[in-house]
């Protein structure tokens, strides 16, 4: 196969990245760890006019804590997040399920959120944690709740020239969390992240539809873990035809993951980040 030609830039600052992305509009593709993008370029699924490499960009690879918020640069590798002492235990648990060590050594948190896989462990977990993304463009910076980030499967609400620069994860002291996943030969998986945070029960589901889903408080109120598991079956509406997992089986995966996560979170003592 003949190579598909595209221009390549490896800017050193966020401002330079934004300038190139603005100039190329939807024709530019950001290269973070390349774990998804390189395969897309190889298979011609993506044919950008410009690839903008984030490798040299200063400031995207830092992890800091500021006033109870963990701020993870978009270019920090999944492995580095997994090994960071301030990463919440539930996020570490989710990361351990993403690909394998070589992919996590290169793949980034920002790249996973931008990719927006509705089955992805990281989107579901940061949704439960009420995370935000910092976004930059030539028009300036804005902060977006991850609940508003995904507009559909593998689609985000970002403009074509916007760059995720960091992910903000709140670290409330009085929270406890549980991550549970059930999969069908790794081809189809349902994830439930349950938590008790600031006096409120939280449940996020992945692999149940076109994007990760935050379950309404009303569905959780006064119900046993088994009853919530049963109720979430109705929320499972696959994004499209699935050659691997039937809708009925996916509903079963979501139900059992939900029940297990809620049992765990309701029976653990209120400690987190350990
Ligand atoms: C073998 C294998 C197994 C995997 N298994 C899993 C799995 O089990 N679960 C899972 O969730 N994922 C899995 N992945 C995907 C993996 O998590 C990738 O890390 C993820 O897709 C992001 O990759 P990346 O950071 O290298 O981003 P890239 O591949 O470089 O980019 C991915 C997309 O995001 C865009 N992008 C990247 N960074 C930014 C940014 N800062 N701002 C705006 N847009 C950006 C790119 O333009 C591109 O469209 C797997 C990948 C491989 C190769």
Short mmCIF file of C-alpha atoms and ligand atoms in Angstrom, two decimals:
data_model
loop_
_atom_site.label_atom_id
_atom_site.label_comp_id
_atom_site.label_asym_id
_atom_site.label_seq_id
_atom_site.Cartn_x
_atom_site.Cartn_y
_atom_site.Cartn_z
CA UNK A 1 0.00 0.00 0.00
CA UNK A 2 1.31 3.45 -0.88
CA UNK A 3 1.77 5.72 2.14
CA UNK A 4 -0.86 8.41 2.62
CA UNK A 5 0.89 11.78 2.67
CA UNK A 6 0.30 14.18 5.53
CA UNK A 7 2.19 17.08 7.01
CA UNK A 8 3.79 16.66 10.41
CA UNK A 9 4.43 19.17 13.21
CA UNK A 10 5.97 18.66 16.64
CA UNK A 11 5.42 21.99 18.37
CA UNK A 12 6.88 22.85 21.77
CA UNK A 13 4.02 24.81 23.31
CA UNK A 14 0.26 24.51 23.68
CA UNK A 15 -0.11 27.84 21.86
CA UNK A 16 1.76 26.46 18.84
CA UNK A 17 -0.39 23.31 18.84
CA UNK A 18 -3.52 25.45 18.90
CA UNK A 19 -2.28 27.61 16.08
CA UNK A 20 -1.59 24.59 13.83
CA UNK A 21 -4.93 22.98 14.73
CA UNK A 22 -6.75 26.20 13.96
CA UNK A 23 -4.96 26.57 10.65
CA UNK A 24 -5.85 23.02 9.55
CA UNK A 25 -9.30 22.89 11.21
CA UNK A 26 -10.83 19.43 11.02
CA UNK A 27 -7.95 18.30 8.79
CA UNK A 28 -5.50 18.09 11.72
CA UNK A 29 -5.08 15.07 14.02
CA UNK A 30 -3.39 15.29 17.39
CA UNK A 31 -0.90 12.51 18.10
CA UNK A 32 -0.62 11.72 21.82
CA UNK A 33 0.57 8.18 22.55
CA UNK A 34 -0.46 6.94 19.10
CA UNK A 35 -2.12 3.82 20.52
CA UNK A 36 -5.27 4.45 18.54
CA UNK A 37 -4.29 7.08 16.00
CA UNK A 38 -1.36 5.20 14.46
CA UNK A 39 -3.56 2.16 13.78
CA UNK A 40 -6.18 4.48 12.27
CA UNK A 41 -3.54 6.08 10.02
CA UNK A 42 -2.21 2.66 9.00
CA UNK A 43 -5.66 1.36 8.11
CA UNK A 44 -6.63 4.63 6.36
CA UNK A 45 -9.61 5.10 8.68
CA UNK A 46 -8.16 8.56 9.33
CA UNK A 47 -6.63 10.61 6.55
CA UNK A 48 -5.62 13.92 8.13
CA UNK A 49 -3.77 16.60 6.22
CA UNK A 50 -1.66 17.29 9.31
CA UNK A 51 -0.50 15.24 12.30
CA UNK A 52 0.40 17.37 15.34
CA UNK A 53 2.67 15.48 17.72
CA UNK A 54 2.28 16.38 21.41
CA UNK A 55 5.51 14.64 22.44
CA UNK A 56 7.57 17.83 22.93
CA UNK A 57 4.84 20.07 24.33
CA UNK A 58 5.85 21.51 27.67
CA UNK A 59 3.43 21.23 30.56
CA UNK A 60 1.26 18.39 29.28
CA UNK A 61 3.10 15.71 31.24
CA UNK A 62 2.73 17.04 34.76
CA UNK A 63 0.63 15.72 37.63
CA UNK A 64 -0.14 18.12 40.48
CA UNK A 65 -2.60 18.44 43.35
CA UNK A 66 -4.17 21.83 43.98
CA UNK A 67 -6.82 22.43 46.65
CA UNK A 68 -8.12 18.87 46.64
CA UNK A 69 -8.04 18.46 42.86
CA UNK A 70 -5.70 16.11 41.05
CA UNK A 71 -4.61 17.78 37.82
CA UNK A 72 -3.29 15.32 35.25
CA UNK A 73 -1.69 16.73 32.11
CA UNK A 74 -3.33 15.35 28.98
CA UNK A 75 -0.01 13.89 27.82
CA UNK A 76 0.67 11.92 31.01
CA UNK A 77 0.82 8.24 30.16
CA UNK A 78 -1.77 5.89 31.59
CA UNK A 79 1.05 3.97 33.28
CA UNK A 80 2.34 7.12 35.00
CA UNK A 81 -1.18 7.94 36.23
CA UNK A 82 -1.54 4.36 37.47
CA UNK A 83 1.69 4.64 39.45
CA UNK A 84 1.17 8.14 40.83
CA UNK A 85 0.67 8.17 44.63
CA UNK A 86 -2.19 10.70 44.48
CA UNK A 87 -4.25 8.78 41.91
CA UNK A 88 -7.53 7.57 43.47
CA UNK A 89 -7.54 3.82 44.00
CA UNK A 90 -10.58 3.39 41.74
CA UNK A 91 -8.81 5.11 38.84
CA UNK A 92 -5.79 2.87 39.38
CA UNK A 93 -8.10 -0.12 39.29
CA UNK A 94 -9.64 1.08 36.04
CA UNK A 95 -6.23 1.75 34.50
CA UNK A 96 -5.09 -1.78 35.28
CA UNK A 97 -7.89 -3.00 32.96
CA UNK A 98 -6.89 -0.80 29.99
CA UNK A 99 -4.95 -2.73 27.32
CA UNK A 100 -1.68 -3.95 28.82
CA UNK A 101 1.52 -2.46 30.19
CA UNK A 102 3.15 -1.64 26.81
CA UNK A 103 -0.01 0.18 25.61
CA UNK A 104 -0.33 1.99 28.94
CA UNK A 105 3.31 3.03 28.73
CA UNK A 106 2.42 5.08 25.65
CA UNK A 107 -1.32 5.70 25.78
CA UNK A 108 -2.42 8.84 27.60
CA UNK A 109 -5.37 9.77 29.76
CA UNK A 110 -6.15 12.74 27.49
CA UNK A 111 -6.03 10.49 24.42
CA UNK A 112 -8.47 8.00 25.94
CA UNK A 113 -10.96 10.73 26.83
CA UNK A 114 -10.61 12.35 23.40
CA UNK A 115 -11.05 8.97 21.70
CA UNK A 116 -14.34 8.56 23.58
CA UNK A 117 -14.79 4.80 23.43
CA UNK A 118 -18.21 4.16 25.07
CA UNK A 119 -16.76 0.89 26.44
CA UNK A 120 -13.61 2.61 27.72
CA UNK A 121 -12.74 2.13 31.38
CA UNK A 122 -11.28 5.61 31.78
CA UNK A 123 -14.22 7.67 30.44
CA UNK A 124 -16.61 5.75 32.73
CA UNK A 125 -14.40 6.17 35.77
CA UNK A 126 -13.68 9.88 35.37
CA UNK A 127 -17.42 10.42 34.79
CA UNK A 128 -18.16 8.81 38.18
CA UNK A 129 -15.45 10.93 39.75
CA UNK A 130 -17.08 14.11 38.38
CA UNK A 131 -13.91 15.08 36.54
CA UNK A 132 -13.44 18.05 34.20
CA UNK A 133 -11.20 18.61 31.21
CA UNK A 134 -9.24 21.74 30.50
CA UNK A 135 -9.45 22.64 26.85
CA UNK A 136 -7.33 25.11 24.86
CA UNK A 137 -7.69 26.70 21.44
CA UNK A 138 -6.69 29.94 19.74
CA UNK A 139 -9.80 31.44 21.37
CA UNK A 140 -8.46 30.77 24.87
CA UNK A 141 -9.12 28.16 27.57
CA UNK A 142 -12.28 26.63 28.94
CA UNK A 143 -13.18 23.93 31.41
CA UNK A 144 -15.73 21.28 30.50
CA UNK A 145 -17.35 18.67 32.77
CA UNK A 146 -16.65 15.22 31.34
CA UNK A 147 -20.41 14.64 31.59
CA UNK A 148 -20.62 17.11 28.66
CA UNK A 149 -17.56 15.86 26.78
CA UNK A 150 -18.95 12.96 24.74
CA UNK A 151 -21.62 13.57 22.14
CA UNK A 152 -21.78 9.98 20.86
CA UNK A 153 -19.64 6.92 20.24
CA UNK A 154 -16.07 8.07 19.55
CA UNK A 155 -17.32 11.65 19.29
CA UNK A 156 -16.75 14.62 21.54
CA UNK A 157 -18.25 18.07 21.94
CA UNK A 158 -14.83 19.59 21.26
CA UNK A 159 -14.39 21.89 18.29
CA UNK A 160 -12.08 20.51 15.64
CA UNK A 161 -9.30 22.89 16.72
CA UNK A 162 -9.57 22.29 20.47
CA UNK A 163 -6.96 20.44 22.52
CA UNK A 164 -7.50 18.75 25.89
CA UNK A 165 -4.63 20.02 28.04
CA UNK A 166 -5.43 18.46 31.42
CA UNK A 167 -7.93 16.41 33.36
CA UNK A 168 -9.09 17.64 36.78
CA UNK A 169 -10.15 14.91 39.20
CA UNK A 170 -11.71 16.05 42.52
CA UNK A 171 -10.38 14.19 45.57
CA UNK A 172 -13.12 14.48 48.20
CA UNK A 173 -11.92 13.13 51.56
CA UNK A 174 -15.16 11.39 52.43
CA UNK A 175 -15.52 9.23 49.32
CA UNK A 176 -15.24 5.52 48.65
CA UNK A 177 -15.44 3.82 45.29
CA UNK A 178 -15.69 0.46 43.59
CA UNK A 179 -14.87 -0.53 40.02
CA UNK A 180 -16.41 -3.67 38.57
CA UNK A 181 -16.25 -4.96 35.03
CA UNK A 182 -17.76 -7.97 33.34
CA UNK A 183 -16.61 -8.91 29.88
CA UNK A 184 -17.37 -11.34 27.14
CA UNK A 185 -14.01 -12.60 25.83
CA UNK A 186 -12.83 -8.95 25.93
CA UNK A 187 -14.99 -8.25 22.84
CA UNK A 188 -17.78 -6.69 24.82
CA UNK A 189 -17.58 -5.35 28.30
CA UNK A 190 -19.79 -3.55 30.76
CA UNK A 191 -18.30 -1.43 33.50
CA UNK A 192 -19.89 -0.11 36.68
CA UNK A 193 -18.18 2.46 38.88
CA UNK A 194 -20.09 3.02 42.09
CA UNK A 195 -19.21 5.49 44.76
CA UNK A 196 -20.34 7.18 47.89
CA UNK A 197 -19.09 10.74 47.75
CA UNK A 198 -20.06 13.80 49.78
CA UNK A 199 -23.03 11.88 51.23
CA UNK A 200 -24.37 10.85 47.82
CA UNK A 201 -24.48 7.51 46.01
CA UNK A 202 -23.06 7.69 42.47
CA UNK A 203 -23.16 5.11 39.68
CA UNK A 204 -21.55 5.42 36.25
CA UNK A 205 -21.87 2.76 33.57
CA UNK A 206 -19.72 2.03 30.53
CA UNK A 207 -20.40 -0.25 27.58
CA UNK A 208 -24.15 0.27 27.84
CA UNK A 209 -24.83 2.69 24.99
CA UNK A 210 -23.38 5.40 22.82
CA UNK A 211 -21.40 6.99 25.67
CA UNK A 212 -20.71 6.48 29.36
CA UNK A 213 -23.81 7.01 31.45
CA UNK A 214 -24.36 8.61 34.85
CA UNK A 215 -27.34 6.89 36.47
CA UNK A 216 -30.07 9.19 37.83
CA UNK A 217 -30.39 9.56 41.60
CA UNK A 218 -34.04 8.46 41.40
CA UNK A 219 -33.08 5.06 40.02
CA UNK A 220 -30.67 4.52 42.94
CA UNK A 221 -32.82 5.83 45.78
CA UNK A 222 -34.07 3.22 48.25
CA UNK A 223 -33.19 0.24 46.04
CA UNK A 224 -31.04 -2.76 46.92
CA UNK A 225 -27.91 -3.44 44.77
CA UNK A 226 -29.81 -6.31 43.12
CA UNK A 227 -32.79 -4.07 42.34
CA UNK A 228 -30.54 -1.38 40.84
CA UNK A 229 -28.78 -4.10 38.80
CA UNK A 230 -32.13 -5.21 37.49
CA UNK A 231 -33.23 -1.65 36.73
CA UNK A 232 -30.09 -0.73 34.77
CA UNK A 233 -30.84 -3.49 32.25
CA UNK A 234 -33.36 -1.13 30.67
CA UNK A 235 -30.66 1.54 30.26
CA UNK A 236 -28.59 -0.72 28.01
CA UNK A 237 -29.16 0.37 24.43
CA UNK A 238 -26.21 -0.77 22.27
CA UNK A 239 -24.68 1.84 19.98
CA UNK A 240 -25.28 -0.40 16.96
CA UNK A 241 -25.28 -4.00 15.73
CA UNK A 242 -22.82 -6.07 17.75
CA UNK A 243 -21.46 -9.31 16.21
CA UNK A 244 -20.00 -10.44 19.54
CA UNK A 245 -22.46 -9.76 22.35
CA UNK A 246 -26.25 -9.88 22.20
CA UNK A 247 -28.20 -7.06 23.85
CA UNK A 248 -29.60 -9.52 26.38
CA UNK A 249 -26.12 -10.67 27.37
CA UNK A 250 -24.83 -7.12 27.54
CA UNK A 251 -27.73 -6.29 29.87
CA UNK A 252 -26.72 -9.22 32.06
CA UNK A 253 -23.10 -8.00 32.15
CA UNK A 254 -24.23 -4.50 33.15
CA UNK A 255 -26.56 -5.85 35.84
CA UNK A 256 -23.96 -8.08 37.49
CA UNK A 257 -21.24 -5.39 37.35
CA UNK A 258 -23.66 -2.88 38.88
CA UNK A 259 -24.78 -5.15 41.71
CA UNK A 260 -21.20 -6.12 42.55
CA UNK A 261 -19.97 -2.50 42.53
CA UNK A 262 -22.82 -1.34 44.76
CA UNK A 263 -22.28 -4.19 47.21
CA UNK A 264 -18.61 -3.31 47.41
CA UNK A 265 -19.16 0.37 47.93
CA UNK A 266 -21.89 -0.11 50.52
CA UNK A 267 -19.82 -2.51 52.59
CA UNK A 268 -16.43 -0.76 52.60
CA UNK A 269 -15.25 1.76 55.17
CA UNK A 270 -15.00 5.38 53.98
CA UNK A 271 -11.37 5.56 52.91
CA UNK A 272 -10.03 6.46 49.50
CA UNK A 273 -6.72 7.17 47.81
CA UNK A 274 -5.05 4.37 49.72
C1 LIG B 1 -3.64 -3.41 22.10
C2 LIG B 1 -4.50 -2.29 22.62
C3 LIG B 1 -5.43 -2.57 23.60
C4 LIG B 1 -6.23 -1.54 24.11
N1 LIG B 1 -7.13 -1.85 25.08
C5 LIG B 1 -7.90 -0.87 25.60
C6 LIG B 1 -8.83 -1.14 26.63
O1 LIG B 1 -8.93 -2.25 27.12
N2 LIG B 1 -9.59 -0.11 27.10
C7 LIG B 1 -9.48 1.17 26.59
O2 LIG B 1 -10.18 2.07 27.06
N3 LIG B 1 -8.60 1.46 25.61
C8 LIG B 1 -7.82 0.48 25.11
N4 LIG B 1 -6.92 0.76 24.11
C9 LIG B 1 -6.80 2.15 23.63
C10 LIG B 1 -5.82 2.86 24.54
O3 LIG B 1 -6.45 3.14 25.78
C11 LIG B 1 -5.31 4.19 24.02
O4 LIG B 1 -4.42 4.58 24.96
C12 LIG B 1 -6.31 5.29 23.83
O5 LIG B 1 -7.07 5.02 22.69
C13 LIG B 1 -5.64 6.65 23.64
O6 LIG B 1 -4.47 6.49 22.96
P1 LIG B 1 -3.37 7.61 22.94
O7 LIG B 1 -3.31 8.34 24.22
O8 LIG B 1 -2.12 6.95 22.46
O9 LIG B 1 -3.94 8.64 21.89
P2 LIG B 1 -3.76 8.71 20.30
O10 LIG B 1 -3.88 7.36 19.70
O11 LIG B 1 -2.52 9.47 19.98
O12 LIG B 1 -5.02 9.59 19.95
C14 LIG B 1 -6.34 9.05 20.07
C15 LIG B 1 -7.36 10.08 19.56
O13 LIG B 1 -7.48 11.15 20.49
C16 LIG B 1 -7.07 12.38 19.90
N5 LIG B 1 -6.31 13.06 20.95
C17 LIG B 1 -5.26 12.56 21.65
N6 LIG B 1 -4.87 13.42 22.60
C18 LIG B 1 -5.68 14.50 22.50
C19 LIG B 1 -5.76 15.72 23.23
N7 LIG B 1 -4.94 15.99 24.24
N8 LIG B 1 -6.72 16.61 22.87
C20 LIG B 1 -7.58 16.34 21.84
N9 LIG B 1 -7.54 15.21 21.12
C21 LIG B 1 -6.60 14.28 21.44
C22 LIG B 1 -6.25 11.99 18.67
O14 LIG B 1 -6.27 12.99 17.68
C23 LIG B 1 -6.96 10.73 18.25
O15 LIG B 1 -8.14 11.05 17.54
C24 LIG B 1 -6.10 -0.22 23.61
C25 LIG B 1 -5.15 0.06 22.62
C26 LIG B 1 -4.36 -0.96 22.13
C27 LIG B 1 -3.34 -0.65 21.07
#
